[in-house]
Amino acid sequence: CWPTVQLAKSNLYPSDSRILCSSRSTMAKVSAILSTLGAVAATGHSDFLSDLYSGKVSKNQVELVLAQHDEDLAWSEPLSSVRTVYCKGSQCSADAVQLSNVGREGHTFLHHIVNNYDSLANWTVFSQAQAPSEGYVNHRVGGGHLLSGITMNDYLAHHNDTEGKADSLFLMSSKVHMGTLRHALRSTYKVHEDQQTPKLSSASETCPKESGEDVWGAYHDVPQLKKLISAKCGVEEHSLGAAIRSFWEDLVQLPIPPREVIHYSQGARFAVSRDRLRQRSKAYYQGLLNSISLEQDPCLSYLYEFSWYYLTGASSTAPCTTSVEDATVISSPARFLQEGTSGVSGGGDEDENPVAGTVRSSAVALSALVTAAALALSA
């Protein structure tokens, strides 16, 4: 039997006792699902979520867009009424839309925006398809990229919680310096299996506070990431900063962020309102989509993960303030992030050698790629 949804609803709504079977494995699966999604009764948005899980909220109000390859989607079954799955693998869910295996999750998200531009939901949550869980350790251990204290329910309910005032939800877990690719991680983002992280108290905390336990860590070099992007994009490591600035000016088409610091959410999970998405034209998103539609693992997909806050809308303000350390990151001595900790999310078994496999795709020089993409955007 397939009792997941019924059991989940039984926990969410005590009056619903339609349990089809109750084996230990079934109960364990349901327990994991409820833990992943966050128990409704324990949140401040239980009324809205009760309607959501009972199918009373339409896809026009809230839509969950999942980029699936072969991941198990059991965790999202209780959300099937508002879920849209795009699959690029061989083990797709029954309700999935099949796409060519190109462009990673960036291609999936942009495909959805372009093909639904005139009928976007009031609030769209974009996510990779693995079950959301705390942090990200490495490719072997994995992780669902959530900040500690946050659940998927926070993403789903944020627009309702703010009475429609929020135009997006980006919980920034990382910041990267454009010129050097040095990274700093948020203390509430788990990157070690035994790490004890402080927990956020609400989804309104886009950025760390200036004091307390939720803070930015120190900047570190991430040599593996630089090698990966250099090889993938066909750009010498010493030229990456200039190439990323070119990407920003030609494709992001917003002012360079203060002190050249890009704030982003590792794992490419975020939520955006229809009004914010429509600050950019359909042609703009089509140009971004065209730029990552030819290769399975294109160069630009990594830069898109850095940039979703800036690409999905035309905000004139930075999401987070910058600090004294942000101003001195270029001249500070190099510190190195622990081996195996990724600067961007990614799949495969390449964590021991992140450059492995990059030669399998035709690496196009980033400068030429950006030029071609910019021409597409201006067409």
Short mmCIF file of C-alpha atoms in Angstrom, two decimals:
data_model
loop_
_atom_site.label_atom_id
_atom_site.label_comp_id
_atom_site.label_asym_id
_atom_site.label_seq_id
_atom_site.Cartn_x
_atom_site.Cartn_y
_atom_site.Cartn_z
CA CYS A 1 0.00 0.00 0.00
CA TRP A 2 1.00 3.67 -0.26
CA PRO A 3 -0.10 5.24 3.02
CA THR A 4 2.35 8.11 3.18
CA VAL A 5 -0.06 10.94 2.48
CA GLN A 6 -2.83 9.46 4.62
CA LEU A 7 -0.52 8.93 7.57
CA ALA A 8 0.97 12.38 7.18
CA LYS A 9 -2.50 13.91 7.18
CA SER A 10 -3.42 11.81 10.19
CA ASN A 11 -0.59 13.45 12.11
CA LEU A 12 -1.38 16.90 10.75
CA TYR A 13 -5.10 16.57 11.37
CA PRO A 14 -5.99 14.34 14.34
CA SER A 15 -9.58 13.99 13.12
CA ASP A 16 -8.37 12.18 9.98
CA SER A 17 -7.69 8.57 10.93
CA ARG A 18 -7.58 7.02 7.45
CA ILE A 19 -4.47 4.92 7.93
CA LEU A 20 -4.10 2.23 5.32
CA CYS A 21 -1.30 0.27 6.94
CA SER A 22 1.12 0.73 9.79
CA SER A 23 4.26 -1.31 9.33
CA ARG A 24 7.41 -0.12 11.05
CA SER A 25 8.97 0.83 7.72
CA THR A 26 5.89 2.83 6.81
CA MET A 27 5.88 4.66 10.11
CA ALA A 28 9.59 5.38 9.75
CA LYS A 29 9.03 6.82 6.28
CA VAL A 30 6.17 9.00 7.48
CA SER A 31 8.19 10.16 10.47
CA ALA A 32 10.99 11.21 8.14
CA ILE A 33 8.55 13.07 5.89
CA LEU A 34 7.01 14.97 8.78
CA SER A 35 10.45 15.81 10.15
CA THR A 36 11.55 17.05 6.74
CA LEU A 37 8.54 19.24 6.16
CA GLY A 38 8.29 20.48 9.74
CA ALA A 39 5.37 19.63 11.96
CA VAL A 40 2.56 22.04 11.19
CA ALA A 41 1.43 22.34 14.79
CA ALA A 42 4.91 23.51 15.81
CA THR A 43 4.92 26.45 13.39
CA GLY A 44 3.35 29.87 13.53
CA HIS A 45 1.61 29.36 10.19
CA SER A 46 -0.47 26.27 11.01
CA ASP A 47 -3.79 27.54 9.62
CA PHE A 48 -2.36 28.23 6.18
CA LEU A 49 -0.38 24.99 6.12
CA SER A 50 -3.41 22.99 7.22
CA ASP A 51 -5.20 24.34 4.15
CA LEU A 52 -2.14 23.64 2.01
CA TYR A 53 -1.79 20.01 3.08
CA SER A 54 -5.50 19.36 2.79
CA GLY A 55 -5.53 20.55 -0.83
CA LYS A 56 -7.42 23.78 -0.22
CA VAL A 57 -4.58 25.96 -1.54
CA SER A 58 -4.35 26.09 -5.33
CA LYS A 59 -1.25 26.13 -7.51
CA ASN A 60 -2.21 29.65 -8.50
CA GLN A 61 -1.52 30.65 -4.91
CA VAL A 62 1.58 28.54 -4.11
CA GLU A 63 3.62 26.27 -6.35
CA LEU A 64 6.54 24.03 -5.42
CA VAL A 65 8.88 23.51 -8.40
CA LEU A 66 11.24 20.56 -8.01
CA ALA A 67 14.25 19.81 -10.21
CA GLN A 68 14.49 16.02 -10.14
CA HIS A 69 17.08 13.68 -11.59
CA ASP A 70 16.60 10.35 -9.82
CA GLU A 71 15.87 11.54 -6.28
CA ASP A 72 13.17 9.93 -4.14
CA LEU A 73 10.25 12.36 -3.88
CA ALA A 74 8.39 10.57 -1.09
CA TRP A 75 9.07 13.53 1.22
CA SER A 76 7.01 15.81 -1.04
CA GLU A 77 3.97 13.54 -1.51
CA PRO A 78 1.90 15.51 1.03
CA LEU A 79 2.45 18.53 -1.24
CA SER A 80 1.42 16.84 -4.48
CA SER A 81 -1.50 19.24 -5.01
CA VAL A 82 0.88 22.19 -5.42
CA ARG A 83 3.95 20.31 -6.66
CA THR A 84 5.37 20.54 -10.19
CA VAL A 85 8.20 18.12 -10.93
CA TYR A 86 10.61 18.40 -13.83
CA CYS A 87 12.70 15.27 -14.28
CA LYS A 88 15.93 14.70 -16.22
CA GLY A 89 16.72 11.17 -15.11
CA SER A 90 15.37 7.66 -15.59
CA GLN A 91 13.40 7.28 -12.35
CA CYS A 92 10.88 10.06 -12.66
CA SER A 93 7.76 10.48 -10.57
CA ALA A 94 4.49 9.67 -12.30
CA ASP A 95 3.47 13.33 -12.47
CA ALA A 96 6.83 14.62 -13.71
CA VAL A 97 7.44 16.67 -16.83
CA GLN A 98 10.38 15.10 -18.67
CA LEU A 99 13.15 17.47 -19.76
CA SER A 100 16.42 16.92 -21.60
CA ASN A 101 19.32 16.41 -19.21
CA VAL A 102 20.99 19.75 -19.77
CA GLY A 103 21.74 22.79 -17.65
CA ARG A 104 21.29 21.33 -14.16
CA GLU A 105 18.61 22.83 -11.92
CA GLY A 106 19.12 26.29 -13.43
CA HIS A 107 17.74 25.09 -16.73
CA THR A 108 14.75 23.56 -14.91
CA PHE A 109 13.92 26.73 -13.00
CA LEU A 110 14.26 28.96 -16.05
CA HIS A 111 12.22 26.53 -18.17
CA HIS A 112 9.40 26.84 -15.64
CA ILE A 113 9.57 30.64 -15.53
CA VAL A 114 9.64 31.03 -19.31
CA ASN A 115 6.88 28.51 -20.02
CA ASN A 116 4.61 29.81 -17.26
CA TYR A 117 5.47 33.49 -17.36
CA ASP A 118 1.88 34.59 -17.98
CA SER A 119 0.42 32.21 -15.40
CA LEU A 120 2.97 32.15 -12.59
CA ALA A 121 1.76 31.34 -9.09
CA ASN A 122 1.52 34.18 -6.60
CA TRP A 123 4.39 32.48 -4.76
CA THR A 124 6.77 29.91 -6.26
CA VAL A 125 9.23 27.83 -4.25
CA PHE A 126 12.15 26.53 -6.33
CA SER A 127 14.16 23.58 -5.03
CA GLN A 128 16.36 20.70 -6.01
CA ALA A 129 14.46 17.47 -5.46
CA GLN A 130 16.43 15.83 -2.65
CA ALA A 131 14.73 15.83 0.72
CA PRO A 132 15.44 19.12 2.49
CA SER A 133 17.59 18.64 5.58
CA GLU A 134 20.24 20.58 7.45
CA GLY A 135 23.36 21.79 5.67
CA TYR A 136 25.60 20.05 3.17
CA VAL A 137 28.68 18.05 4.12
CA ASN A 138 29.98 16.61 0.84
CA HIS A 139 28.84 14.54 -2.14
CA ARG A 140 29.05 11.27 -0.22
CA VAL A 141 27.23 12.38 2.94
CA GLY A 142 25.03 14.91 1.19
CA GLY A 143 22.57 17.21 2.86
CA GLY A 144 19.45 19.13 1.94
CA HIS A 145 20.93 22.64 2.30
CA LEU A 146 18.57 24.02 4.96
CA LEU A 147 19.83 26.42 7.58
CA SER A 148 19.42 25.03 11.09
CA GLY A 149 15.99 25.80 12.50
CA ILE A 150 14.37 26.18 9.06
CA THR A 151 12.00 23.73 7.34
CA MET A 152 10.43 23.60 3.90
CA ASN A 153 7.24 24.90 5.49
CA ASP A 154 8.97 28.23 6.07
CA TYR A 155 9.50 28.60 2.33
CA LEU A 156 5.96 27.56 1.50
CA ALA A 157 4.25 29.83 4.01
CA HIS A 158 6.45 32.93 4.00
CA HIS A 159 4.36 34.93 1.51
CA ASN A 160 1.21 34.20 3.52
CA ASP A 161 2.95 34.93 6.83
CA THR A 162 3.91 38.40 5.64
CA GLU A 163 0.39 39.06 4.28
CA GLY A 164 1.80 39.18 0.76
CA LYS A 165 4.39 41.84 1.55
CA ALA A 166 7.44 39.62 1.02
CA ASP A 167 8.58 39.48 -2.59
CA SER A 168 11.02 36.61 -2.00
CA LEU A 169 12.66 34.32 0.53
CA PHE A 170 16.38 33.84 0.22
CA LEU A 171 18.08 32.53 3.35
CA MET A 172 21.70 33.33 2.62
CA SER A 173 24.08 30.55 3.67
CA SER A 174 27.19 31.77 1.83
CA LYS A 175 28.89 34.81 0.45
CA VAL A 176 31.56 34.85 -2.22
CA HIS A 177 33.97 37.59 -3.19
CA MET A 178 33.67 38.17 -6.91
CA GLY A 179 37.33 38.94 -7.54
CA THR A 180 38.92 36.06 -5.60
CA LEU A 181 36.11 33.46 -5.19
CA ARG A 182 36.89 33.37 -1.49
CA HIS A 183 33.92 32.09 0.48
CA ALA A 184 32.46 32.70 3.92
CA LEU A 185 29.80 30.42 5.41
CA ARG A 186 27.02 31.23 7.83
CA SER A 187 27.32 29.67 11.28
CA THR A 188 23.79 28.25 11.00
CA TYR A 189 24.78 26.24 7.90
CA LYS A 190 25.99 22.77 8.81
CA VAL A 191 29.07 21.54 6.90
CA HIS A 192 30.43 18.88 9.29
CA GLU A 193 28.55 15.81 10.49
CA ASP A 194 29.34 16.51 14.17
CA GLN A 195 28.84 20.28 13.94
CA GLN A 196 26.56 21.88 16.53
CA THR A 197 24.93 24.83 14.80
CA PRO A 198 22.79 27.58 16.32
CA LYS A 199 19.21 27.59 15.06
CA LEU A 200 17.33 30.39 13.39
CA SER A 201 14.14 31.45 15.12
CA SER A 202 12.30 32.57 11.97
CA ALA A 203 12.52 32.70 8.20
CA SER A 204 12.74 36.48 8.28
CA GLU A 205 16.45 36.27 9.06
CA THR A 206 17.73 36.50 5.47
CA CYS A 207 21.21 37.40 6.69
CA PRO A 208 23.11 36.86 9.93
CA LYS A 209 22.76 39.44 12.65
CA GLU A 210 25.72 41.63 13.57
CA SER A 211 25.99 39.93 16.92
CA GLY A 212 24.96 36.67 18.53
CA GLU A 213 25.45 33.08 17.43
CA ASP A 214 24.16 33.46 13.87
CA VAL A 215 27.14 35.15 12.22
CA TRP A 216 29.33 34.97 9.12
CA GLY A 217 32.47 32.91 9.40
CA ALA A 218 35.84 34.03 8.11
CA TYR A 219 36.63 34.08 4.41
CA HIS A 220 38.52 31.08 3.06
CA ASP A 221 40.00 30.07 -0.24
CA VAL A 222 38.27 27.12 -1.91
CA PRO A 223 40.92 25.83 -4.35
CA GLN A 224 38.78 22.94 -5.59
CA LEU A 225 35.98 25.30 -6.56
CA LYS A 226 38.35 27.59 -8.44
CA LYS A 227 39.80 24.64 -10.33
CA LEU A 228 36.34 23.36 -11.17
CA ILE A 229 34.99 26.65 -12.50
CA SER A 230 38.26 27.41 -14.30
CA ALA A 231 38.17 24.06 -16.09
CA LYS A 232 34.45 24.15 -16.73
CA CYS A 233 34.50 27.67 -18.16
CA GLY A 234 37.81 27.48 -20.02
CA VAL A 235 39.25 30.44 -18.11
CA GLU A 236 42.60 30.63 -16.33
CA GLU A 237 42.21 30.84 -12.57
CA HIS A 238 43.86 34.26 -12.40
CA SER A 239 41.23 35.59 -14.86
CA LEU A 240 38.15 34.26 -13.08
CA GLY A 241 37.45 37.54 -11.28
CA ALA A 242 37.39 39.54 -14.51
CA ALA A 243 35.25 36.89 -16.22
CA ILE A 244 32.70 36.90 -13.38
CA ARG A 245 32.52 40.71 -13.50
CA SER A 246 31.81 40.42 -17.22
CA PHE A 247 29.09 37.85 -16.48
CA TRP A 248 27.56 40.22 -13.96
CA GLU A 249 27.53 43.25 -16.21
CA ASP A 250 26.30 41.44 -19.33
CA LEU A 251 23.88 38.84 -17.92
CA VAL A 252 22.84 39.89 -14.43
CA GLN A 253 22.60 43.48 -15.67
CA LEU A 254 22.64 45.03 -12.21
CA PRO A 255 25.29 47.14 -10.48
CA ILE A 256 28.24 45.20 -9.06
CA PRO A 257 27.34 44.34 -5.43
CA PRO A 258 28.95 46.43 -2.67
CA ARG A 259 32.60 45.44 -2.18
CA GLU A 260 32.07 42.80 -4.89
CA VAL A 261 30.42 40.42 -2.39
CA ILE A 262 27.68 38.12 -3.74
CA HIS A 263 25.32 36.62 -1.17
CA TYR A 264 23.59 33.37 -2.07
CA SER A 265 21.77 30.28 -0.84
CA GLN A 266 23.75 27.08 -1.32
CA GLY A 267 21.64 24.37 -2.90
CA ALA A 268 19.59 26.78 -5.02
CA ARG A 269 16.44 26.75 -2.85
CA PHE A 270 14.47 29.99 -2.77
CA ALA A 271 10.96 31.39 -3.13
CA VAL A 272 9.87 34.30 -5.28
CA SER A 273 6.63 36.18 -5.82
CA ARG A 274 5.04 36.54 -9.23
CA ASP A 275 5.44 40.31 -9.09
CA ARG A 276 9.15 40.08 -8.41
CA LEU A 277 9.74 37.55 -11.20
CA ARG A 278 7.96 39.87 -13.61
CA GLN A 279 10.36 42.69 -12.85
CA ARG A 280 12.36 40.95 -15.59
CA SER A 281 10.90 40.28 -19.03
CA LYS A 282 10.12 36.85 -20.41
CA ALA A 283 12.74 37.52 -23.10
CA TYR A 284 15.35 38.09 -20.39
CA TYR A 285 14.71 34.70 -18.81
CA GLN A 286 14.59 33.08 -22.25
CA GLY A 287 18.08 34.42 -22.92
CA LEU A 288 19.36 32.99 -19.64
CA LEU A 289 17.70 29.66 -20.48
CA ASN A 290 19.21 29.54 -23.97
CA SER A 291 22.66 30.05 -22.46
CA ILE A 292 22.55 26.78 -20.48
CA SER A 293 20.55 24.59 -22.83
CA LEU A 294 23.36 22.94 -24.79
CA GLU A 295 25.48 21.14 -22.19
CA GLN A 296 24.65 18.76 -19.36
CA ASP A 297 26.82 20.62 -16.86
CA PRO A 298 27.50 24.08 -18.29
CA CYS A 299 29.81 26.70 -16.91
CA LEU A 300 27.09 29.28 -16.38
CA SER A 301 24.98 26.99 -14.18
CA TYR A 302 27.52 27.46 -11.37
CA LEU A 303 27.38 31.23 -11.71
CA TYR A 304 23.60 31.15 -11.77
CA GLU A 305 23.62 29.40 -8.38
CA PHE A 306 25.59 32.34 -7.00
CA SER A 307 23.13 34.78 -8.54
CA TRP A 308 19.51 33.67 -8.15
CA TYR A 309 18.67 36.52 -5.78
CA TYR A 310 19.84 38.98 -8.41
CA LEU A 311 18.53 37.17 -11.51
CA THR A 312 14.97 36.66 -10.26
CA GLY A 313 13.96 40.29 -10.20
CA ALA A 314 15.74 43.59 -10.49
CA SER A 315 16.40 44.55 -6.89
CA SER A 316 18.51 47.67 -6.54
CA THR A 317 19.61 46.83 -2.99
CA ALA A 318 21.97 44.15 -1.68
CA PRO A 319 20.32 41.43 0.44
CA CYS A 320 22.90 41.75 3.24
CA THR A 321 25.18 44.45 4.53
CA THR A 322 28.92 44.13 4.09
CA SER A 323 31.55 44.26 6.81
CA VAL A 324 35.11 45.35 7.43
CA GLU A 325 36.32 41.85 6.55
CA ASP A 326 34.46 42.08 3.25
CA ALA A 327 36.48 45.20 2.47
CA THR A 328 39.81 43.53 3.26
CA VAL A 329 39.20 40.10 1.76
CA ILE A 330 41.46 40.71 -1.25
CA SER A 331 44.54 41.51 0.80
CA SER A 332 43.98 39.13 3.70
CA PRO A 333 46.16 35.99 3.98
CA ALA A 334 44.71 32.90 2.37
CA ARG A 335 42.84 30.48 4.62
CA PHE A 336 41.53 27.25 3.20
CA LEU A 337 38.13 25.69 3.63
CA GLN A 338 38.17 22.08 4.80
CA GLU A 339 38.58 19.64 1.93
CA GLY A 340 35.28 18.24 0.73
CA THR A 341 33.22 21.32 1.64
CA SER A 342 31.68 22.62 -1.54
CA GLY A 343 31.31 26.25 -2.51
CA VAL A 344 28.33 25.38 -4.68
CA SER A 345 26.04 22.41 -4.67
CA GLY A 346 26.80 19.70 -7.19
CA GLY A 347 26.28 16.05 -7.88
CA GLY A 348 28.35 13.03 -8.67
CA ASP A 349 31.31 11.30 -7.15
CA GLU A 350 33.82 13.98 -7.98
CA ASP A 351 34.45 15.39 -4.50
CA GLU A 352 37.94 13.90 -4.34
CA ASN A 353 38.85 15.56 -7.61
CA PRO A 354 36.30 18.24 -8.52
CA VAL A 355 37.87 18.72 -11.93
CA ALA A 356 37.24 15.08 -12.86
CA GLY A 357 34.68 14.81 -15.57
CA THR A 358 34.78 18.45 -16.59
CA VAL A 359 36.62 17.62 -19.78
CA ARG A 360 33.68 15.45 -20.81
CA SER A 361 31.77 18.57 -21.81
CA SER A 362 33.15 21.06 -24.28
CA ALA A 363 34.40 23.87 -22.05
CA VAL A 364 33.69 27.15 -23.80
CA ALA A 365 35.67 30.20 -22.73
CA LEU A 366 33.47 32.16 -20.32
CA SER A 367 34.15 35.45 -22.03
CA ALA A 368 32.89 34.12 -25.37
CA LEU A 369 29.92 32.44 -23.70
CA VAL A 370 28.94 35.62 -21.88
CA THR A 371 29.19 37.59 -25.10
CA ALA A 372 26.91 35.16 -26.91
CA ALA A 373 24.45 35.13 -24.02
CA ALA A 374 24.43 38.94 -23.84
CA LEU A 375 23.63 39.08 -27.54
CA ALA A 376 20.74 36.68 -26.99
CA LEU A 377 19.40 38.87 -24.18
CA SER A 378 19.53 41.99 -26.32
CA ALA A 379 17.91 40.36 -29.35
#
